[in-house]
Coordinates of C-alpha atoms and ligand atoms in Angstrom, one line a residue:
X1 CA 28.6 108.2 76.3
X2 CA 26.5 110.0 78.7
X3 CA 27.3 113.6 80.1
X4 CA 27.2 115.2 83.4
X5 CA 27.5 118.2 84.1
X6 CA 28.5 120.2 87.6
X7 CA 29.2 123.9 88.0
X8 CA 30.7 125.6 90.9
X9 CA 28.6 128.8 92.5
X10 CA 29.9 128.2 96.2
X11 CA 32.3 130.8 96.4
X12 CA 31.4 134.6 98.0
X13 CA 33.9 136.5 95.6
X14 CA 35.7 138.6 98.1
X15 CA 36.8 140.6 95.4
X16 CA 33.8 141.8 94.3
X17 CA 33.8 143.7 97.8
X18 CA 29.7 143.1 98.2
X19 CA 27.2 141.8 100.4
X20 CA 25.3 140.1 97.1
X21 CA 27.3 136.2 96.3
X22 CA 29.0 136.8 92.9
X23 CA 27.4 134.5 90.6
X24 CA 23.9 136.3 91.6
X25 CA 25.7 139.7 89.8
X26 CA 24.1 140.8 86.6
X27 CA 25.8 140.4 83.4
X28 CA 23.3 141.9 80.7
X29 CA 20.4 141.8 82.6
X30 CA 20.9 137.9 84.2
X31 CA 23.2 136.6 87.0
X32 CA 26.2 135.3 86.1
X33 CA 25.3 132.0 86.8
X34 CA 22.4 132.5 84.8
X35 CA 25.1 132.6 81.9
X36 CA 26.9 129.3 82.9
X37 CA 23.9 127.4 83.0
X38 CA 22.4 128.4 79.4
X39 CA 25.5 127.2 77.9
X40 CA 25.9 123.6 79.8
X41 CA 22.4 123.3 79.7
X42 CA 21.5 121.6 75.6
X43 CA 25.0 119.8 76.3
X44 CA 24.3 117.4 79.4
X45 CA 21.9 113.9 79.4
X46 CA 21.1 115.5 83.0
X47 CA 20.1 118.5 84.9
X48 CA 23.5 120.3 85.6
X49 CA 24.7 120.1 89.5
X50 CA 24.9 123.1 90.6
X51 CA 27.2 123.5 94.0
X52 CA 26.2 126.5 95.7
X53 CA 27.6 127.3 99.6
X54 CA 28.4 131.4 100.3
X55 CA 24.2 132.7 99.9
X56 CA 22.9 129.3 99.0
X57 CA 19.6 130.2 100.1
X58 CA 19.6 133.5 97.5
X59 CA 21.6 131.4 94.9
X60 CA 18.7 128.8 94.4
X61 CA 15.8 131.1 95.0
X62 CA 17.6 132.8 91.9
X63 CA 18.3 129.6 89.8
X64 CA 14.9 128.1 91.0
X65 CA 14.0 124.3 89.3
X66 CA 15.7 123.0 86.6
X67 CA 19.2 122.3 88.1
X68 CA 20.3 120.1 91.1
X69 CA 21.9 121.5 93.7
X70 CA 24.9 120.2 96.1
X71 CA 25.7 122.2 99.4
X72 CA 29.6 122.9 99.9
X73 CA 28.8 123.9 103.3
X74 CA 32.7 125.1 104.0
X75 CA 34.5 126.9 101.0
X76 CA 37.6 124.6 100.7
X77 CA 38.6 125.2 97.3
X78 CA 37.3 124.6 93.4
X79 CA 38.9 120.8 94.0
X80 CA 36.8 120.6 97.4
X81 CA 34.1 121.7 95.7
X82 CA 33.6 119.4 92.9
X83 CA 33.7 116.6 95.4
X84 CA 30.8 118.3 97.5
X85 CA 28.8 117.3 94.0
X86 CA 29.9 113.8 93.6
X87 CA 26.3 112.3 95.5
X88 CA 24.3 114.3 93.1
X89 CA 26.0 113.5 89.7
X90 CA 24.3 110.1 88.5
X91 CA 26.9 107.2 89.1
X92 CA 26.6 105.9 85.5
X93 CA 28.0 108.9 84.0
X94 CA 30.8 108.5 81.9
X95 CA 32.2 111.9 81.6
X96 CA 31.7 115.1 83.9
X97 CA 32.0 118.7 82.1
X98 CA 33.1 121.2 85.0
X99 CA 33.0 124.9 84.8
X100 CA 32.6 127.3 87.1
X101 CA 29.4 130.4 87.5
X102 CA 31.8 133.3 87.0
X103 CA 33.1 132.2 83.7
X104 CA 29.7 133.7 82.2
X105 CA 30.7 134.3 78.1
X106 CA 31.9 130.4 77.6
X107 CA 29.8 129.4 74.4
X108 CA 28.3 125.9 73.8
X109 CA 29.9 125.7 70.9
X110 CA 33.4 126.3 72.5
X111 CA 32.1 123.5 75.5
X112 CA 30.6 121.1 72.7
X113 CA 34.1 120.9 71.0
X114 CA 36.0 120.6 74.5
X115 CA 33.6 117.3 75.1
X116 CA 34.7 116.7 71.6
X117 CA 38.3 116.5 72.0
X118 CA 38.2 114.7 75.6
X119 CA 36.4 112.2 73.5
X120 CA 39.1 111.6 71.3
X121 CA 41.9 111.8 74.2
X122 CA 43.5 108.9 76.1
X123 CA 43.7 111.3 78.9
X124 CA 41.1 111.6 81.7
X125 CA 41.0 115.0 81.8
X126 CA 41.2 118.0 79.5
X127 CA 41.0 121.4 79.4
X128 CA 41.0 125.2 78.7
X129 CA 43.2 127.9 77.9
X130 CA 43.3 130.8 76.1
X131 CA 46.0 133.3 75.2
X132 CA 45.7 136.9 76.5
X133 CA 47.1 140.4 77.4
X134 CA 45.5 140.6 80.6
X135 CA 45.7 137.4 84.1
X136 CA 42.5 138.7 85.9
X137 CA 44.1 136.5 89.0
X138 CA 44.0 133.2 86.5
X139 CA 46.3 130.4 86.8
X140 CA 48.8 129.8 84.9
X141 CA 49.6 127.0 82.2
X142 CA 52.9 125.6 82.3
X143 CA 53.9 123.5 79.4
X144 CA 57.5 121.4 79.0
X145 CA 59.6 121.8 76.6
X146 CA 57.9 119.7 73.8
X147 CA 55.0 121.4 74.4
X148 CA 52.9 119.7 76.9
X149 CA 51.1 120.4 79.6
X150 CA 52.4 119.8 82.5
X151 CA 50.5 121.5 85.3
X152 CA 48.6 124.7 86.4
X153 CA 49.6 127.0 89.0
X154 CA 47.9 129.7 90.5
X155 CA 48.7 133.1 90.6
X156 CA 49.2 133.3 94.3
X157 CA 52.0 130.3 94.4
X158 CA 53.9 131.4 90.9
X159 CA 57.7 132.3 90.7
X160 CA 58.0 135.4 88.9
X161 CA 59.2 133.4 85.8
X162 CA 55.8 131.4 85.9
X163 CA 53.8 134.7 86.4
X164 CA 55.2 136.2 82.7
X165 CA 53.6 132.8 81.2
X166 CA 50.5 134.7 79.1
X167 CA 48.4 131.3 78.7
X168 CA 45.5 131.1 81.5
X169 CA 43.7 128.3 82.7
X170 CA 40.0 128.8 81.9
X171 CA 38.7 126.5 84.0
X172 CA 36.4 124.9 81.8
X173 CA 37.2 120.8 81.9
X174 CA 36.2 117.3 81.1
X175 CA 36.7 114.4 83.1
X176 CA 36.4 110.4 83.3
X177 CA 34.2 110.4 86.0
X178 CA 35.6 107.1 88.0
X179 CA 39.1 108.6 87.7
X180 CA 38.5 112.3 88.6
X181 CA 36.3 111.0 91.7
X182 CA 39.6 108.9 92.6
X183 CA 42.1 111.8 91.6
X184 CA 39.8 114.6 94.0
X185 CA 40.9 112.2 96.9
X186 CA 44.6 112.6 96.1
X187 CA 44.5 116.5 95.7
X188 CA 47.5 118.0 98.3
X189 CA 46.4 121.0 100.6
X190 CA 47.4 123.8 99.2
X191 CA 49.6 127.2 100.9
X192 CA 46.5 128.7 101.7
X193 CA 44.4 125.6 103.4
X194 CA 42.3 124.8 100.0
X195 CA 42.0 121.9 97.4
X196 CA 42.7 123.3 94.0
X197 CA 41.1 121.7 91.2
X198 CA 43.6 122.5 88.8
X199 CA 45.9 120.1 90.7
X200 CA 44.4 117.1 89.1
X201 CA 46.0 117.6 85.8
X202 CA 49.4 117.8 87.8
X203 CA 48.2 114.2 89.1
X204 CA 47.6 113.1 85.7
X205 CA 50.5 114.6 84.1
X206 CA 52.3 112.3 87.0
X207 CA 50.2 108.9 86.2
X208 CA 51.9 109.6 82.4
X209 CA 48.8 111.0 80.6
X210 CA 48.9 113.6 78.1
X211 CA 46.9 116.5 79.1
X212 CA 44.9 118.2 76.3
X213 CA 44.2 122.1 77.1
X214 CA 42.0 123.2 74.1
X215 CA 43.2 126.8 73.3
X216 CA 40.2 129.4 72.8
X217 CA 39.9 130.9 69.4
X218 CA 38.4 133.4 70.8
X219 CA 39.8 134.6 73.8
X220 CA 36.5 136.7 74.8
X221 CA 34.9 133.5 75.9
X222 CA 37.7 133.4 78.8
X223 CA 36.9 136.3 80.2
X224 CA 36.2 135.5 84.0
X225 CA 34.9 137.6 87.0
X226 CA 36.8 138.4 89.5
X227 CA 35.9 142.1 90.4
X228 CA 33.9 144.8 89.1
X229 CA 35.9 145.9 86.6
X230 CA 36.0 142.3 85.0
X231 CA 32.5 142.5 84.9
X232 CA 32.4 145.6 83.2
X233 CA 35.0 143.9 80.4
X234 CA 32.5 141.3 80.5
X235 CA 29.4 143.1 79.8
X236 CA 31.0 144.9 77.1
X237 CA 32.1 142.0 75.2
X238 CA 28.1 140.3 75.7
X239 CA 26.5 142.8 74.7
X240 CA 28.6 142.9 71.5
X241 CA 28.5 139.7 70.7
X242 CA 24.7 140.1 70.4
X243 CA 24.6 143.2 68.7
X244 CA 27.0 141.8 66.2
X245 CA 24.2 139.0 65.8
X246 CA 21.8 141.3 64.8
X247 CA 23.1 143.8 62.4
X248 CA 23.8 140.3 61.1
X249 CA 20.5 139.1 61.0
X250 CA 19.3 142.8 59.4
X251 CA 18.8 144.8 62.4
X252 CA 20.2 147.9 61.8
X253 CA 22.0 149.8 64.7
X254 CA 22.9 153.6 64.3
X255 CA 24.9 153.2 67.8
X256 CA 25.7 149.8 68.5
X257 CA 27.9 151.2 71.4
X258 CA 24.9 153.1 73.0
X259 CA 22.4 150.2 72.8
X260 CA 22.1 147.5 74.5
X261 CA 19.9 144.4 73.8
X262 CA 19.4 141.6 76.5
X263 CA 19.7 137.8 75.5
X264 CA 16.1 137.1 75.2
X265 CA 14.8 139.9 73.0
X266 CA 13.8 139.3 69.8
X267 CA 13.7 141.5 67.0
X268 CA 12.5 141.8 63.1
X269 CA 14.1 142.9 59.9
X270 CA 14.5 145.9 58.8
X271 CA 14.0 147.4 62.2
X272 CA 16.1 150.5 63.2
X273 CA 17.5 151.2 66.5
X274 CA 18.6 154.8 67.3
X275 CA 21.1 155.4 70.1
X276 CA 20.8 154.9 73.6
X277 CA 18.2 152.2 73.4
X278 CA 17.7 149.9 76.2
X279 CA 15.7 146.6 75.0
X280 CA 15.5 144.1 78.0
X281 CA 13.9 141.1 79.1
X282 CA 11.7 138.9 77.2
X283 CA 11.3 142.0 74.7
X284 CA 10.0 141.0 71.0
X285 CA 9.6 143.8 68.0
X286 CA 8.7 143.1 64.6
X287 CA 9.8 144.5 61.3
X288 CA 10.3 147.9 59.6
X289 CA 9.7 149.7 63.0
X290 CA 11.8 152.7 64.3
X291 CA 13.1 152.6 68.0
X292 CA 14.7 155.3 70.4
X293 CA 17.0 157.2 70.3
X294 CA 17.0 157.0 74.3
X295 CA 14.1 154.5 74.8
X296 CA 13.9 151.6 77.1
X297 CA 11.5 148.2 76.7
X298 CA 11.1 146.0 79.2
X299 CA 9.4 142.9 78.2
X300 CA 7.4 144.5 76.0
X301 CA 5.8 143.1 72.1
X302 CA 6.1 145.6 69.6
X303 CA 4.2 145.0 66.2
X304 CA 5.5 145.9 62.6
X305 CA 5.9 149.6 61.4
X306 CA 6.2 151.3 64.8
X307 CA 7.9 154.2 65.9
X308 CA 8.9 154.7 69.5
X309 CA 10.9 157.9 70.4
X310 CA 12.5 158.8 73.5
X311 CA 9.9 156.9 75.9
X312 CA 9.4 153.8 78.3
X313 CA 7.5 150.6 78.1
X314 CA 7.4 147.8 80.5
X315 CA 5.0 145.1 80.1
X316 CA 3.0 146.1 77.1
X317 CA 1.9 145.3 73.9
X318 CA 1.7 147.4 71.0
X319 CA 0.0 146.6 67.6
X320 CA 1.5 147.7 64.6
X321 CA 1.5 151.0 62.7
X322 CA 1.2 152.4 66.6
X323 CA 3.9 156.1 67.1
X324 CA 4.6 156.7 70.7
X325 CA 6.2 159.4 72.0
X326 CA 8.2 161.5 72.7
X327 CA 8.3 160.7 76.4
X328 CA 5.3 158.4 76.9
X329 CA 5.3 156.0 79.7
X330 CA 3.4 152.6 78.9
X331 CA 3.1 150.5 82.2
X332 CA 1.9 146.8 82.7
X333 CA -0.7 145.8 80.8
X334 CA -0.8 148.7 78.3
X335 CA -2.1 147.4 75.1
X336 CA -2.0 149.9 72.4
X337 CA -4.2 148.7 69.4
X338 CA -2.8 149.2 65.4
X339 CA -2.8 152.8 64.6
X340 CA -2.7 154.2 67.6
X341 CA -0.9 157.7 68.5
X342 CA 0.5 158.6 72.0
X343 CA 2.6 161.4 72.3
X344 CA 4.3 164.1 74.9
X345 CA 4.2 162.8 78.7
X346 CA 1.0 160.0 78.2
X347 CA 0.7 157.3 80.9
X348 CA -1.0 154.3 80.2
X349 CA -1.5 151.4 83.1
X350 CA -4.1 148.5 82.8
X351 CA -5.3 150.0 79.5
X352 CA -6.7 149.1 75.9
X353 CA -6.8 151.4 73.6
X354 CA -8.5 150.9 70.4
X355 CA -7.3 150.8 67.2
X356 CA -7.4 154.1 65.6
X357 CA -7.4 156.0 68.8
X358 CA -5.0 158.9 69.4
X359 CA -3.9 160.8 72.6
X360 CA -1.3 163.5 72.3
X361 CA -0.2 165.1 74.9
X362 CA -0.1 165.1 79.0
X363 CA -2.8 162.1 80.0
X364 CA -3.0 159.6 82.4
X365 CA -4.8 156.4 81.6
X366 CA -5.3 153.5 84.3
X367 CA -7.9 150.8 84.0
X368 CA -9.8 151.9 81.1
X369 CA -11.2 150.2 78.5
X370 CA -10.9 152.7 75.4
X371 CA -12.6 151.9 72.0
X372 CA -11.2 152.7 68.3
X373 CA -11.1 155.9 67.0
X374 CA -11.2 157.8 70.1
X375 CA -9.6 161.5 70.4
X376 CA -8.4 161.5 73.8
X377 CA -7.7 165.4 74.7
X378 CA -4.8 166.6 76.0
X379 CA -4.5 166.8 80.3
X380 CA -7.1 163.8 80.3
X381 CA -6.7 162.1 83.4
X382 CA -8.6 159.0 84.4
X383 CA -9.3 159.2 88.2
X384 CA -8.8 155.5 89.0
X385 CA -8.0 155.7 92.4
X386 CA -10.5 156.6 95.5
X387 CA -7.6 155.8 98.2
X388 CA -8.7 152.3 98.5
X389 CA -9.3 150.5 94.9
X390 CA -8.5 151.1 91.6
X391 CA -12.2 151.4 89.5
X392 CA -12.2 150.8 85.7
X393 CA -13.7 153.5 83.4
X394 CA -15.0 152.8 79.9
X395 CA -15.4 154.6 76.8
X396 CA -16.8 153.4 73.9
X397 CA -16.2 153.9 69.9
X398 CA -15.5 157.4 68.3
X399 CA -15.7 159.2 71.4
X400 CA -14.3 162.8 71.7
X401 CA -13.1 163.8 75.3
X402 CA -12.3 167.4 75.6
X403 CA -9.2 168.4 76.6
X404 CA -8.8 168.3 80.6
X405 CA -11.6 166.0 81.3
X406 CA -11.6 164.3 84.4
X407 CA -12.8 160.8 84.2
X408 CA -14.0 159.8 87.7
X409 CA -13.9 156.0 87.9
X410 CA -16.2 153.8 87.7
X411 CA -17.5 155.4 84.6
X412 CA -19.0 154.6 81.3
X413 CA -18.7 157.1 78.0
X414 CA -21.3 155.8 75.2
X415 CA -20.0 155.5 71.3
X416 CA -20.0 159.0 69.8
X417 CA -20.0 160.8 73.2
X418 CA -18.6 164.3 73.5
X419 CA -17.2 165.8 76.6
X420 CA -16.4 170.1 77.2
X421 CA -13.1 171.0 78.1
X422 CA -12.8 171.3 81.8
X423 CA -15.8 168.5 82.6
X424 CA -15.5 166.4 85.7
X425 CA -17.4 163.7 84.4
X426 CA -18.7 161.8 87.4
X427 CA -21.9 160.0 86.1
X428 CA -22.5 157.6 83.3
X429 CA -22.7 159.0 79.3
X430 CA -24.9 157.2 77.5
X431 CA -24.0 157.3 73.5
X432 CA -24.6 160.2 71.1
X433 CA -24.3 162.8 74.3
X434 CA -22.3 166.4 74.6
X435 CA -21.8 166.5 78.6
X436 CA -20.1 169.9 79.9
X437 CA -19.2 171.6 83.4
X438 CA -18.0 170.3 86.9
X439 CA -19.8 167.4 87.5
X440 CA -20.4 167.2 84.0
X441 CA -24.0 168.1 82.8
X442 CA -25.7 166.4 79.4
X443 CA -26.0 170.0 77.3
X444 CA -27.8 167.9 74.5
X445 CA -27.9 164.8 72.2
X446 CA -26.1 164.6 69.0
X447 CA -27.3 164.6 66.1
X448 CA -26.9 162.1 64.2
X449 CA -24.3 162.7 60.9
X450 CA -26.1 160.1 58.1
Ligands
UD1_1 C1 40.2 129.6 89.4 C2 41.2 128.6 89.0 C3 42.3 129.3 88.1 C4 41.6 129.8 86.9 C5 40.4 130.7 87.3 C6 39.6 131.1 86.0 C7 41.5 127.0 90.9 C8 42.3 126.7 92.1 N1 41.9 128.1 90.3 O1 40.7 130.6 90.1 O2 43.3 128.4 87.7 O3 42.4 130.5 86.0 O4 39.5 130.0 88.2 O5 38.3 130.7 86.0 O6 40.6 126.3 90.5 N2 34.2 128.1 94.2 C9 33.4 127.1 95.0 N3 33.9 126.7 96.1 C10 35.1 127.1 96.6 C11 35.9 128.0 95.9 C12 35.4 128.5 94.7 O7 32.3 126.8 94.5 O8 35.5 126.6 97.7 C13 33.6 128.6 93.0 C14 33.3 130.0 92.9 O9 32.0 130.3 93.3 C15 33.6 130.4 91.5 C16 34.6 129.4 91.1 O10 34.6 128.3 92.0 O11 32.5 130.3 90.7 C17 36.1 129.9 91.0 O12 36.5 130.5 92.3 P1 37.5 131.7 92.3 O13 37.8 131.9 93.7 O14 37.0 132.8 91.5 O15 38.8 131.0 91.6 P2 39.9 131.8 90.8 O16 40.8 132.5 91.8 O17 39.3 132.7 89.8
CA2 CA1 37.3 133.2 89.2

C-alpha cells in the first residue's frame, strides 16, 4: 500500500504574537517544520506535501527542494487545508499520513506504528491522543460510554464538562485517501467560519466506523506549539531526548541541563562535555576529547584527544591531540593541524596551522598559511587587511616570530626564520634569517644547528 504524506504549515500562529510564520520558529537550532518533515520523511513512497499559505514565500525559501508544496491561499481551517493539498498528493495513493508543522517532537517510530494500526483498522481514519496534565488549546477526545471514540471537539466550542476531558487530540492521522477526499467535502462550517479537520472522525463515527485513536506512550511526542512558552516546553524536552541518546551511546555529560547538542552533531566515545556547552549544527567530535565548560561549536570537526575550554569555533576543523583555549575564537576555515596549542584571546580566520605549532596568548591570524612546529609569539597579529583586500601571508616550518610581530600581508617567512619582538615585518624572509626593528631589518643568517 503506497503512502502519502501532507503536512499543514499554512497557518500564521497568532499566538505566537510575531511577525516570523510559526513553523519557521526554531526548535533546537531548526524550524519547526524542519522537525515535522524529518520524521514523515523515511515513512512516505513520495515527497511529503507541504501546504504553506501565512509567509509562503519565507516558508519554502526555508524548506527549499525536497518537498511539494500546495498554496492554501485563505486560512480556512486544518480541514480546509488538507483539501488545498488534494492536486498535489498522487491519485494512486492508498493512504494519506497528516500531521501538522507545529507538532515538531512526533517520532517516526510513534508515526510508523500509527500507519501500522490504520493498516489493521476497518476504519478510514485513525488517530492520536495522548494523556496529559496540561490542553495547550488542544481538542478534546470524547469517547462513549464503551469506550469509543466518538468525536473531537475543540477547545473553543467545549461545554465545561468536555473541557475537564484530559485526553487531547494530537493531530497526527491516517486516512483512506478516496474516502477522506469525499469526507473533506462534507465537513460543516464551524462557529468561527473554518473547516475543522478533526470533524471527519465525527463523520465517520456517523457512517458506523470505529475510530481508532492510538494513545502516545510517551506523552512528550504531543507536545504542540502554540505560544512561546510551549516552545520553550518543547525545546526542553528535544534537547533531552538527545542528550539522553548520548550518555547512552558513552558521551558523558557533567551538566546535561547546561548543554545543549543540536540534532545533527555527532560525537565519539569517551568524550566529556563540561557545562554550558553549546554544540550546533553539522558539528562532529571524535573520542576521548574534553569540551567546555562554556564553549560553543558551530559546524565545526573536532579530532580525537582534544581539549577545548571556554572558547568559540565556527566552521573549523581541528586535528587531534590540538588544546584550545581558554577563550580562543576559531572562525571559518580555521584548520588547526594535530598537536597544535592556541590559548588566551587567539583569532584564527582562513588559516592552517601546522601540526606541532603553538600560539599562546592574544594573536590574530587571517589568511595565513603557517607551517609545523612554529612558535607564534604572543600579540602577533597578521595585518591581512589594506582597506580593500584581504592578502595572504606565509610562514614556513620551525619559524619563531617574536612576540608582537606585525606581519604585513602579502608576506613570506622562510623555514627556520626568526623575527625580534616589536618587528613590523613588511618585506619577504627568506629561510634561516633573524629580522628585527620597524620595517623589520635582516640582523644576520642563522647558523645552522647540525
Ligand atoms: C489543532 C486541532 C486540535 C489539536 C491541535 C493539536 C483542528 C481544528 N484542531 O488545533 O484538535 O488538538 O491542533 O495539534 O484541527 N493550519 C493551516 N491552515 C489553516 C489553519 C491551520 O495550514 O487554515 C496549520 C497551521 O499552520 C498549524 C496547524 O495547521 O501547523 C494547526 O493549526 P492551529 O491553529 O495551531 O490548530 P490548533 O488550534 O492547535
Ligand atoms: Ca497547534
Amino acid at each position: 500500500m503506497s503512502v502519502a504524506s501532507i503536512i499543514l504549515a499554512a497557518g500564521q500562529g497568532t499566538r505566537m504574537r510575531s511577525k516570523l510564520p510559526k513553523v519557521l520558529h526554531p526548535l533546537l537550532g531548526k524550524p519547526l517544520v524542519w522537525h515535522a518533515l524529518r520524521a514523515v520523511k523515511p515513512l512516505v513512497d513520495s515527497p511529503p506535501v507541504l501546504v504553506v499559505g501565512y509567509g509562503a514565500e519565507a516558508v519554502k525559501e526555508a524548506v527549499g527542494d525536497g518537498v511539494t508544496y500546495a498554496l492554501q491561499a485563505e486560512q480556512l481551517g486544518t480541514g480546509h487545508a488538507v483539501a488545498a493539498a488534494k492536486s498535489q498528493v498522487n491519485p494512486q495513493t492508498d493512504i494519506i499520513l497528516v500531521t501538522f508543522a507545529d507538532m515538531p517532537l512526533l517520532r517516526q517510530e510513534t508515526l510508523q506504528k500509527l500507519i501500522v494500526l490504520h493498516q489493521s483498522s476497518e476504519s478510514p481514519v485513525t488517530m492520536t491522543s495522548f494523556i496529559g496534565d496540561e490542553a495547550r488549546g488542544f481538542g478534546r477526545v470524547v469517547r462513549n460510554e464503551h469506550g469509543h471514540v466518538i468525536a473531537i471537539v475543540e477547545q473553543a466550542d467545549a461545554t465545561p464538562e468536555q473541557l475537564a476531558i484530559r485526553e487531547y487530540n494530537v493531530s497526527a492521522y491516517c486516512f483512506d485517501a478516496d474516502w477522506l477526499w469525499d469526507a473533506l467535502e462534507r465537513i460543516p462550517i464551524s462557529p468561527k467560519g473554518e473547516y475543522y479537520l478533526t470533524d471527519v472522525v465525527g463523520l465517520a463515527v456517523q457512517s458506523g466506523y470505529a475510530v481508532e485513536s492510538m494513545v502516545l506512550e510517551d506523552p512528550t511526542d504531543g507536545i504542540g506549539l502554540n505560544n512561546r512558552v510551549h516552545l520553550a516546553q518543547a525545546e526542553k524536552v528535544l534537547r533531552q531526548r538527545i542528550n539522553e541518546k548520548w550518555m547512552l551511546a558513552g558521551v558523558t555529560l557533567v551538566s546535561p541541563e547546561t548543554t545543549v547538542i543540536e540534532a545533527d552533531v555527532v560525537l565519539g566515545q569517551d568524550t566529556v562535555i563540561l557545562p554550558n556547552t553549546f554544540l550546533r549544527g553539522k558539528t562532529i567530535i571524535g573520542e576521548d576529547c574534553e569540551i567546555g565548560p562554556d564553549t560553543t561549536l558551530i559546524n565545526t570537526k573536532v579530532g580525537d584527544k582534544v581539549k577545548i575550554i571556554a572558547s568559540y569555533l565556527e566552521f573549523a576543523q581541528v586535528a587531534d591531540n590540538v588544546t584550545i583555549g581558554p577563550y580562543s575564537h576559531l572562525r571559518k576555515n580555521a584548520i588547526l593541524g594535530e598537536g597544535v596549542h592556541i590559548g588566551n584571546f587567539s583569532e584564527v580566520k582562513d588559516s592552517t596551522l601546522g601540526p606541532g605549532s603553538k600560539m599562546g596568548h592574544f594573536s590574530y591570524i587571517g589568511n595565513a598559511k603557517i607551517g609545523q612546529d612554529v612558535n607564534i609569539g604572543a600579540g602577533t597579529i597578521t595585518c591581512n587587511y589594506d582597506g580593500k583586500k584581504k592578502n595572504p601571508t606565509e610562514i614556513g616550518d620551525h619559524v619563531f616570530i617574536g612576540s608582537d610581530t606585525m606581519l604585513v600581508a602579502p608576506v613570506k617567512i622562510g623555514d627556520r626564520s626568526i623575527t625580534g619582538a616589536g618587528a613590523v615585518v613588511t618585506r619577504d624572509v627568506p629561510p634561516d634569517t633573524l629580522v628585527v626593528g620597524v620595517p623589520a631589518k635582516e640582523k644576520r643568517k642563522m647558523e645552522k644547528s647540525d
